[in-house]
Amino acid sequence: MRVVLQRVSHAKVMVDDQITGQIGVGLLVFLGVGKEDNSTIVEQMVDKIHKLRIFADQDGKTNLSSSEVQAQILVVSQFTLCADCSKNRPSFSAAADAKFAQDLYEYFVQCCKSKFARVETGRFGADMSVHLCNDGPFTLVL
């Protein structure tokens, strides 16, 4: 599983010119599901994201977790994160097949809903347009 996590002041995802998910202050998660992933990995990843201290405290230090700032989360599936780019043409053979990836993506979203006050999503498998204002910028790869 690969995650690109961005701290944002706001973000939205659109499909066919319709907003499918939109958040204010929080986290934008691009999620790539690999063939070797499973529910345990999903649970560990969501727990890690929830506990990361990446929000500023009153002194401007990145010392607060998402729960301490009531961060919202926007989850967007992105199989291209599983690409092998060792050659000029990316290979996506490490990415999970669509049905398996969708099941784990939906489980990831379900796990997020148990930890975050507001969870929004893109649409699995759709051609999406993602708009964001990266706060910092602050981007992590997990």
Tab-separated table of N, CA and C in Angstrom:
chain	number	residue	atom	x	y	z
A	1	MET	N	0.851	-1.164	0.000
A	1	MET	CA	0.000	0.000	0.000
A	1	MET	C	0.894	1.224	0.000
A	2	ARG	N	0.551	2.143	-0.870
A	2	ARG	CA	1.270	3.404	-0.915
A	2	ARG	C	0.282	4.536	-0.710
A	3	VAL	N	0.707	5.482	0.113
A	3	VAL	CA	-0.128	6.637	0.412
A	3	VAL	C	0.703	7.899	0.222
A	4	VAL	N	0.135	8.849	-0.481
A	4	VAL	CA	0.676	10.200	-0.501
A	4	VAL	C	-0.309	11.023	0.319
A	5	LEU	N	0.206	11.594	1.394
A	5	LEU	CA	-0.609	12.318	2.368
A	5	LEU	C	-0.251	13.798	2.300
A	6	GLN	N	-1.245	14.636	2.066
A	6	GLN	CA	-1.001	16.067	2.008
A	6	GLN	C	-1.864	16.782	3.033
A	7	ARG	N	-1.215	17.627	3.818
A	7	ARG	CA	-1.956	18.489	4.728
A	7	ARG	C	-2.497	19.640	3.885
A	8	VAL	N	-3.805	19.877	3.984
A	8	VAL	CA	-4.438	20.874	3.121
A	8	VAL	C	-5.263	21.860	3.930
A	9	SER	N	-5.412	23.061	3.369
A	9	SER	CA	-6.349	24.019	3.959
A	9	SER	C	-7.738	23.791	3.376
A	10	HIS	N	-7.785	23.235	2.160
A	10	HIS	CA	-9.028	22.776	1.552
A	10	HIS	C	-8.701	21.920	0.337
A	11	ALA	N	-9.624	21.039	-0.020
A	11	ALA	CA	-9.444	20.175	-1.189
A	11	ALA	C	-10.803	19.675	-1.652
A	12	LYS	N	-10.856	19.353	-2.942
A	12	LYS	CA	-12.076	18.749	-3.482
A	12	LYS	C	-11.698	17.852	-4.644
A	13	VAL	N	-12.571	16.902	-4.918
A	13	VAL	CA	-12.403	16.013	-6.062
A	13	VAL	C	-13.695	16.048	-6.864
A	14	MET	N	-13.514	16.082	-8.198
A	14	MET	CA	-14.665	16.181	-9.089
A	14	MET	C	-14.642	15.043	-10.102
A	15	VAL	N	-15.835	14.566	-10.442
A	15	VAL	CA	-16.029	13.575	-11.493
A	15	VAL	C	-17.130	14.118	-12.396
A	16	ASP	N	-16.846	14.216	-13.687
A	16	ASP	CA	-17.821	14.744	-14.653
A	16	ASP	C	-18.375	16.105	-14.207
A	17	ASP	N	-17.487	16.976	-13.776
A	17	ASP	CA	-17.834	18.336	-13.348
A	17	ASP	C	-18.754	18.388	-12.125
A	18	GLN	N	-18.836	17.295	-11.377
A	18	GLN	CA	-19.619	17.242	-10.139
A	18	GLN	C	-18.676	16.969	-8.970
A	19	ILE	N	-18.834	17.708	-7.886
A	19	ILE	CA	-18.018	17.480	-6.695
A	19	ILE	C	-18.484	16.185	-6.023
A	20	THR	N	-17.541	15.242	-5.839
A	20	THR	CA	-17.870	13.998	-5.132
A	20	THR	C	-17.378	14.030	-3.696
A	21	GLY	N	-16.402	14.879	-3.413
A	21	GLY	CA	-15.885	15.021	-2.061
A	21	GLY	C	-15.207	16.353	-1.896
A	22	GLN	N	-15.388	16.947	-0.713
A	22	GLN	CA	-14.814	18.270	-0.463
A	22	GLN	C	-14.562	18.422	1.033
A	23	ILE	N	-13.371	18.952	1.388
A	23	ILE	CA	-13.039	19.161	2.793
A	23	ILE	C	-12.415	20.539	2.990
A	24	GLY	N	-12.410	20.953	4.256
A	24	GLY	CA	-11.670	22.137	4.675
A	24	GLY	C	-10.334	21.686	5.208
A	25	VAL	N	-9.925	22.224	6.344
A	25	VAL	CA	-8.634	21.877	6.952
A	25	VAL	C	-8.578	20.383	7.230
A	26	GLY	N	-7.530	19.747	6.732
A	26	GLY	CA	-7.407	18.309	6.969
A	26	GLY	C	-6.354	17.657	6.122
A	27	LEU	N	-6.660	16.437	5.702
A	27	LEU	CA	-5.708	15.598	5.001
A	27	LEU	C	-6.299	15.088	3.697
A	28	LEU	N	-5.519	15.211	2.633
A	28	LEU	CA	-5.855	14.606	1.357
A	28	LEU	C	-4.997	13.358	1.246
A	29	VAL	N	-5.658	12.217	1.056
A	29	VAL	CA	-4.967	10.937	0.976
A	29	VAL	C	-5.132	10.364	-0.424
A	30	PHE	N	-4.013	10.203	-1.129
A	30	PHE	CA	-4.008	9.451	-2.377
A	30	PHE	C	-3.603	8.029	-2.007
A	31	LEU	N	-4.446	7.058	-2.351
A	31	LEU	CA	-4.268	5.678	-1.897
A	31	LEU	C	-4.044	4.737	-3.069
A	32	GLY	N	-2.911	4.050	-3.047
A	32	GLY	CA	-2.610	3.015	-4.040
A	32	GLY	C	-2.591	1.661	-3.364
A	33	VAL	N	-3.392	0.738	-3.853
A	33	VAL	CA	-3.497	-0.603	-3.262
A	33	VAL	C	-2.698	-1.583	-4.112
A	34	GLY	N	-1.803	-2.312	-3.445
A	34	GLY	CA	-0.976	-3.303	-4.121
A	34	GLY	C	-1.515	-4.711	-3.952
A	35	LYS	N	-0.973	-5.622	-4.737
A	35	LYS	CA	-1.410	-7.021	-4.723
A	35	LYS	C	-1.221	-7.696	-3.368
A	36	GLU	N	-0.217	-7.276	-2.626
A	36	GLU	CA	0.121	-7.920	-1.351
A	36	GLU	C	-0.595	-7.307	-0.151
A	37	ASP	N	-1.410	-6.299	-0.359
A	37	ASP	CA	-2.073	-5.611	0.747
A	37	ASP	C	-3.216	-6.444	1.315
A	38	ASN	N	-3.604	-6.088	2.551
A	38	ASN	CA	-4.692	-6.803	3.226
A	38	ASN	C	-5.322	-5.882	4.268
A	39	SER	N	-6.348	-6.365	4.937
A	39	SER	CA	-7.083	-5.544	5.897
A	39	SER	C	-6.209	-5.105	7.073
A	40	THR	N	-5.277	-5.931	7.494
A	40	THR	CA	-4.386	-5.555	8.594
A	40	THR	C	-3.530	-4.345	8.201
A	41	ILE	N	-3.017	-4.350	6.991
A	41	ILE	CA	-2.213	-3.226	6.505
A	41	ILE	C	-3.063	-1.970	6.440
A	42	VAL	N	-4.305	-2.102	5.987
A	42	VAL	CA	-5.221	-0.957	5.938
A	42	VAL	C	-5.400	-0.372	7.332
A	43	GLU	N	-5.695	-1.217	8.314
A	43	GLU	CA	-5.914	-0.754	9.682
A	43	GLU	C	-4.682	-0.056	10.234
A	44	GLN	N	-3.496	-0.613	9.977
A	44	GLN	CA	-2.258	-0.005	10.449
A	44	GLN	C	-2.015	1.351	9.790
A	45	MET	N	-2.311	1.441	8.500
A	45	MET	CA	-2.090	2.697	7.774
A	45	MET	C	-3.036	3.791	8.274
A	46	VAL	N	-4.297	3.448	8.452
A	46	VAL	CA	-5.262	4.441	8.941
A	46	VAL	C	-4.875	4.889	10.342
A	47	ASP	N	-4.458	3.959	11.185
A	47	ASP	CA	-4.036	4.312	12.539
A	47	ASP	C	-2.818	5.236	12.503
A	48	LYS	N	-1.869	4.948	11.615
A	48	LYS	CA	-0.672	5.783	11.480
A	48	LYS	C	-1.053	7.199	11.044
A	49	ILE	N	-1.914	7.292	10.033
A	49	ILE	CA	-2.347	8.597	9.535
A	49	ILE	C	-3.041	9.378	10.647
A	50	HIS	N	-3.885	8.708	11.400
A	50	HIS	CA	-4.644	9.353	12.469
A	50	HIS	C	-3.730	9.889	13.575
A	51	LYS	N	-2.642	9.171	13.852
A	51	LYS	CA	-1.753	9.534	14.957
A	51	LYS	C	-0.620	10.484	14.562
A	52	LEU	N	-0.364	10.642	13.260
A	52	LEU	CA	0.738	11.509	12.838
A	52	LEU	C	0.551	12.925	13.371
A	53	ARG	N	1.592	13.449	13.963
A	53	ARG	CA	1.546	14.811	14.521
A	53	ARG	C	2.095	15.769	13.475
A	54	ILE	N	1.199	16.222	12.593
A	54	ILE	CA	1.634	17.044	11.465
A	54	ILE	C	0.892	18.374	11.365
A	55	PHE	N	0.149	18.704	12.411
A	55	PHE	CA	-0.550	19.988	12.439
A	55	PHE	C	0.123	20.900	13.461
A	56	ALA	N	0.102	22.185	13.178
A	56	ALA	CA	0.794	23.162	14.021
A	56	ALA	C	0.063	23.393	15.339
A	57	ASP	N	0.851	23.513	16.409
A	57	ASP	CA	0.292	23.906	17.709
A	57	ASP	C	0.310	25.429	17.807
A	58	GLN	N	0.009	25.968	18.988
A	58	GLN	CA	-0.056	27.423	19.164
A	58	GLN	C	1.289	28.105	18.945
A	59	ASP	N	2.385	27.335	19.006
A	59	ASP	CA	3.715	27.895	18.781
A	59	ASP	C	4.210	27.689	17.349
A	60	GLY	N	3.346	27.137	16.499
A	60	GLY	CA	3.719	26.907	15.115
A	60	GLY	C	4.527	25.646	14.876
A	61	LYS	N	4.674	24.811	15.892
A	61	LYS	CA	5.416	23.552	15.774
A	61	LYS	C	4.469	22.454	15.302
A	62	THR	N	4.945	21.585	14.410
A	62	THR	CA	4.115	20.456	13.963
A	62	THR	C	4.081	19.427	15.084
A	63	ASN	N	3.077	19.587	15.936
A	63	ASN	CA	3.031	18.828	17.174
A	63	ASN	C	1.665	18.224	17.464
A	64	LEU	N	0.665	18.506	16.622
A	64	LEU	CA	-0.698	18.039	16.897
A	64	LEU	C	-1.139	17.000	15.876
A	65	SER	N	-1.914	16.037	16.336
A	65	SER	CA	-2.462	15.011	15.450
A	65	SER	C	-3.775	15.489	14.845
A	66	SER	N	-4.265	14.737	13.892
A	66	SER	CA	-5.521	15.092	13.229
A	66	SER	C	-6.687	15.140	14.207
A	67	SER	N	-6.680	14.268	15.199
A	67	SER	CA	-7.785	14.263	16.164
A	67	SER	C	-7.776	15.519	17.027
A	68	GLU	N	-6.597	16.076	17.274
A	68	GLU	CA	-6.484	17.268	18.110
A	68	GLU	C	-6.944	18.544	17.403
A	69	VAL	N	-7.007	18.491	16.061
A	69	VAL	CA	-7.450	19.671	15.306
A	69	VAL	C	-8.759	19.407	14.563
A	70	GLN	N	-9.388	18.256	14.840
A	70	GLN	CA	-10.625	17.857	14.160
A	70	GLN	C	-10.455	17.903	12.638
A	71	ALA	N	-9.346	17.349	12.170
A	71	ALA	CA	-9.053	17.345	10.739
A	71	ALA	C	-10.065	16.506	9.971
A	72	GLN	N	-10.390	16.981	8.789
A	72	GLN	CA	-11.228	16.235	7.862
A	72	GLN	C	-10.300	15.447	6.939
A	73	ILE	N	-10.850	14.450	6.250
A	73	ILE	CA	-10.014	13.638	5.370
A	73	ILE	C	-10.738	13.394	4.054
A	74	LEU	N	-9.976	13.501	2.980
A	74	LEU	CA	-10.472	13.227	1.632
A	74	LEU	C	-9.624	12.100	1.063
A	75	VAL	N	-10.255	10.981	0.727
A	75	VAL	CA	-9.548	9.799	0.237
A	75	VAL	C	-9.813	9.640	-1.258
A	76	VAL	N	-8.715	9.542	-2.025
A	76	VAL	CA	-8.799	9.407	-3.476
A	76	VAL	C	-7.978	8.194	-3.897
A	77	SER	N	-8.605	7.252	-4.590
A	77	SER	CA	-7.877	6.078	-5.072
A	77	SER	C	-6.945	6.484	-6.209
A	78	GLN	N	-5.741	5.907	-6.211
A	78	GLN	CA	-4.772	6.236	-7.253
A	78	GLN	C	-3.822	5.058	-7.459
A	79	PHE	N	-4.217	4.144	-8.355
A	79	PHE	CA	-3.425	2.944	-8.586
A	79	PHE	C	-2.040	3.253	-9.139
A	80	THR	N	-1.864	4.422	-9.741
A	80	THR	CA	-0.565	4.765	-10.316
A	80	THR	C	0.530	4.889	-9.261
A	81	LEU	N	0.151	4.997	-7.991
A	81	LEU	CA	1.150	5.032	-6.922
A	81	LEU	C	1.915	3.716	-6.819
A	82	CYS	N	1.343	2.653	-7.357
A	82	CYS	CA	1.985	1.334	-7.313
A	82	CYS	C	2.883	1.099	-8.522
A	83	ALA	N	3.109	2.111	-9.331
A	83	ALA	CA	3.897	1.965	-10.558
A	83	ALA	C	5.363	1.675	-10.265
A	84	ASP	N	5.925	0.832	-11.092
A	84	ASP	CA	7.367	0.604	-11.112
A	84	ASP	C	7.900	1.456	-12.263
A	85	CYS	N	8.702	2.445	-11.934
A	85	CYS	CA	9.214	3.377	-12.942
A	85	CYS	C	10.690	3.142	-13.234
A	86	SER	N	11.172	1.924	-13.011
A	86	SER	CA	12.579	1.637	-13.258
A	86	SER	C	12.908	1.700	-14.751
A	87	LYS	N	11.906	1.561	-15.610
A	87	LYS	CA	12.090	1.719	-17.050
A	87	LYS	C	11.325	2.959	-17.489
A	88	ASN	N	11.468	3.341	-18.721
A	88	ASN	CA	10.824	4.557	-19.213
A	88	ASN	C	9.308	4.454	-19.262
A	89	ARG	N	8.791	3.269	-19.433
A	89	ARG	CA	7.339	3.081	-19.430
A	89	ARG	C	6.946	2.466	-18.095
A	90	PRO	N	6.133	3.160	-17.306
A	90	PRO	CA	5.741	2.614	-15.999
A	90	PRO	C	5.010	1.278	-16.135
A	91	SER	N	5.292	0.403	-15.201
A	91	SER	CA	4.594	-0.882	-15.119
A	91	SER	C	3.683	-0.841	-13.900
A	92	PHE	N	2.456	-1.289	-14.089
A	92	PHE	CA	1.488	-1.292	-12.997
A	92	PHE	C	1.196	-2.704	-12.511
A	93	SER	N	2.118	-3.624	-12.749
A	93	SER	CA	1.888	-5.030	-12.399
A	93	SER	C	1.814	-5.250	-10.889
A	94	ALA	N	2.346	-4.342	-10.081
A	94	ALA	CA	2.268	-4.487	-8.624
A	94	ALA	C	0.936	-4.009	-8.059
A	95	ALA	N	0.165	-3.288	-8.868
A	95	ALA	CA	-1.142	-2.798	-8.412
A	95	ALA	C	-2.124	-3.963	-8.309
A	96	ALA	N	-2.982	-3.884	-7.320
A	96	ALA	CA	-4.007	-4.918	-7.139
A	96	ALA	C	-5.025	-4.845	-8.271
A	97	ASP	N	-5.683	-5.986	-8.546
A	97	ASP	CA	-6.739	-5.962	-9.559
A	97	ASP	C	-7.893	-5.108	-9.037
A	98	ALA	N	-8.728	-4.645	-9.934
A	98	ALA	CA	-9.746	-3.642	-9.611
A	98	ALA	C	-10.681	-4.062	-8.481
A	99	LYS	N	-11.186	-5.284	-8.493
A	99	LYS	CA	-12.149	-5.719	-7.474
A	99	LYS	C	-11.496	-5.758	-6.086
A	100	PHE	N	-10.310	-6.346	-5.999
A	100	PHE	CA	-9.586	-6.430	-4.730
A	100	PHE	C	-9.234	-5.028	-4.227
A	101	ALA	N	-8.740	-4.175	-5.137
A	101	ALA	CA	-8.365	-2.814	-4.759
A	101	ALA	C	-9.579	-2.030	-4.276
A	102	GLN	N	-10.709	-2.181	-4.952
A	102	GLN	CA	-11.913	-1.459	-4.533
A	102	GLN	C	-12.371	-1.912	-3.153
A	103	ASP	N	-12.306	-3.214	-2.903
A	103	ASP	CA	-12.693	-3.721	-1.583
A	103	ASP	C	-11.816	-3.127	-0.486
A	104	LEU	N	-10.499	-3.090	-0.707
A	104	LEU	CA	-9.599	-2.531	0.310
A	104	LEU	C	-9.739	-1.015	0.408
A	105	TYR	N	-9.981	-0.358	-0.709
A	105	TYR	CA	-10.234	1.089	-0.701
A	105	TYR	C	-11.468	1.381	0.154
A	106	GLU	N	-12.541	0.648	-0.063
A	106	GLU	CA	-13.767	0.855	0.713
A	106	GLU	C	-13.544	0.530	2.189
A	107	TYR	N	-12.732	-0.473	2.481
A	107	TYR	CA	-12.413	-0.789	3.873
A	107	TYR	C	-11.578	0.336	4.492
A	108	PHE	N	-10.644	0.889	3.718
A	108	PHE	CA	-9.843	2.028	4.174
A	108	PHE	C	-10.761	3.186	4.553
A	109	VAL	N	-11.715	3.510	3.702
A	109	VAL	CA	-12.664	4.591	3.965
A	109	VAL	C	-13.471	4.288	5.224
A	110	GLN	N	-13.931	3.042	5.368
A	110	GLN	CA	-14.692	2.636	6.556
A	110	GLN	C	-13.848	2.822	7.823
A	111	CYS	N	-12.594	2.426	7.772
A	111	CYS	CA	-11.701	2.591	8.930
A	111	CYS	C	-11.487	4.076	9.238
A	112	CYS	N	-11.374	4.893	8.214
A	112	CYS	CA	-11.223	6.342	8.414
A	112	CYS	C	-12.449	6.910	9.121
A	113	LYS	N	-13.629	6.424	8.752
A	113	LYS	CA	-14.862	6.928	9.353
A	113	LYS	C	-14.937	6.621	10.843
A	114	SER	N	-14.210	5.609	11.281
A	114	SER	CA	-14.199	5.289	12.710
A	114	SER	C	-13.250	6.200	13.494
A	115	LYS	N	-12.400	6.967	12.787
A	115	LYS	CA	-11.405	7.796	13.465
A	115	LYS	C	-11.528	9.289	13.180
A	116	PHE	N	-12.062	9.642	12.023
A	116	PHE	CA	-12.144	11.044	11.616
A	116	PHE	C	-13.596	11.504	11.638
A	117	ALA	N	-13.796	12.762	12.026
A	117	ALA	CA	-15.149	13.310	12.134
A	117	ALA	C	-15.824	13.419	10.768
A	118	ARG	N	-15.055	13.763	9.752
A	118	ARG	CA	-15.626	13.923	8.419
A	118	ARG	C	-14.714	13.246	7.406
A	119	VAL	N	-15.291	12.330	6.629
A	119	VAL	CA	-14.548	11.609	5.603
A	119	VAL	C	-15.272	11.789	4.276
A	120	GLU	N	-14.552	12.268	3.284
A	120	GLU	CA	-15.088	12.433	1.936
A	120	GLU	C	-14.236	11.589	0.991
A	121	THR	N	-14.769	11.299	-0.198
A	121	THR	CA	-14.045	10.444	-1.135
A	121	THR	C	-14.203	10.931	-2.562
A	122	GLY	N	-13.333	10.387	-3.385
A	122	GLY	CA	-13.499	10.480	-4.823
A	122	GLY	C	-14.409	9.330	-5.237
A	123	ARG	N	-14.298	8.908	-6.479
A	123	ARG	CA	-15.065	7.751	-6.960
A	123	ARG	C	-14.072	6.742	-7.506
A	124	PHE	N	-14.055	5.577	-6.906
A	124	PHE	CA	-13.089	4.547	-7.281
A	124	PHE	C	-13.167	4.263	-8.782
A	125	GLY	N	-12.012	4.268	-9.436
A	125	GLY	CA	-11.924	3.903	-10.839
A	125	GLY	C	-12.328	4.988	-11.821
A	126	ALA	N	-12.784	6.121	-11.323
A	126	ALA	CA	-13.240	7.192	-12.209
A	126	ALA	C	-12.071	8.076	-12.631
A	127	ASP	N	-12.283	8.806	-13.704
A	127	ASP	CA	-11.360	9.852	-14.121
A	127	ASP	C	-11.705	11.071	-13.271
A	128	MET	N	-10.816	11.441	-12.369
A	128	MET	CA	-11.112	12.482	-11.382
A	128	MET	C	-10.232	13.707	-11.574
A	129	SER	N	-10.756	14.821	-11.157
A	129	SER	CA	-10.012	16.079	-11.117
A	129	SER	C	-9.901	16.475	-9.650
A	130	VAL	N	-8.669	16.583	-9.153
A	130	VAL	CA	-8.437	16.882	-7.746
A	130	VAL	C	-7.895	18.304	-7.623
A	131	HIS	N	-8.540	19.092	-6.780
A	131	HIS	CA	-8.142	20.478	-6.545
A	131	HIS	C	-7.772	20.590	-5.062
A	132	LEU	N	-6.621	21.211	-4.786
A	132	LEU	CA	-6.197	21.303	-3.393
A	132	LEU	C	-5.341	22.528	-3.154
A	133	CYS	N	-5.323	22.911	-1.903
A	133	CYS	CA	-4.389	23.929	-1.448
A	133	CYS	C	-3.547	23.255	-0.365
A	134	ASN	N	-2.345	22.845	-0.750
A	134	ASN	CA	-1.424	22.161	0.155
A	134	ASN	C	-0.958	23.159	1.195
A	135	ASP	N	-1.161	22.854	2.452
A	135	ASP	CA	-0.823	23.741	3.565
A	135	ASP	C	0.603	23.468	3.998
A	136	GLY	N	1.486	24.384	3.726
A	136	GLY	CA	2.882	24.237	4.151
A	136	GLY	C	3.871	24.658	3.067
A	137	PRO	N	4.017	23.930	2.009
A	137	PRO	CA	3.413	22.642	1.693
A	137	PRO	C	3.922	21.547	2.612
A	138	PHE	N	3.050	20.600	2.859
A	138	PHE	CA	3.367	19.491	3.753
A	138	PHE	C	2.859	18.213	3.104
A	139	THR	N	3.777	17.404	2.578
A	139	THR	CA	3.437	16.166	1.889
A	139	THR	C	4.313	15.039	2.411
A	140	LEU	N	3.694	13.905	2.712
A	140	LEU	CA	4.419	12.724	3.185
A	140	LEU	C	4.078	11.531	2.303
A	141	VAL	N	5.034	10.634	2.148
A	141	VAL	CA	4.807	9.392	1.431
A	141	VAL	C	4.915	8.265	2.442
A	142	LEU	N	3.844	7.494	2.561
A	142	LEU	CA	3.814	6.364	3.500
A	142	LEU	C	3.721	5.064	2.715
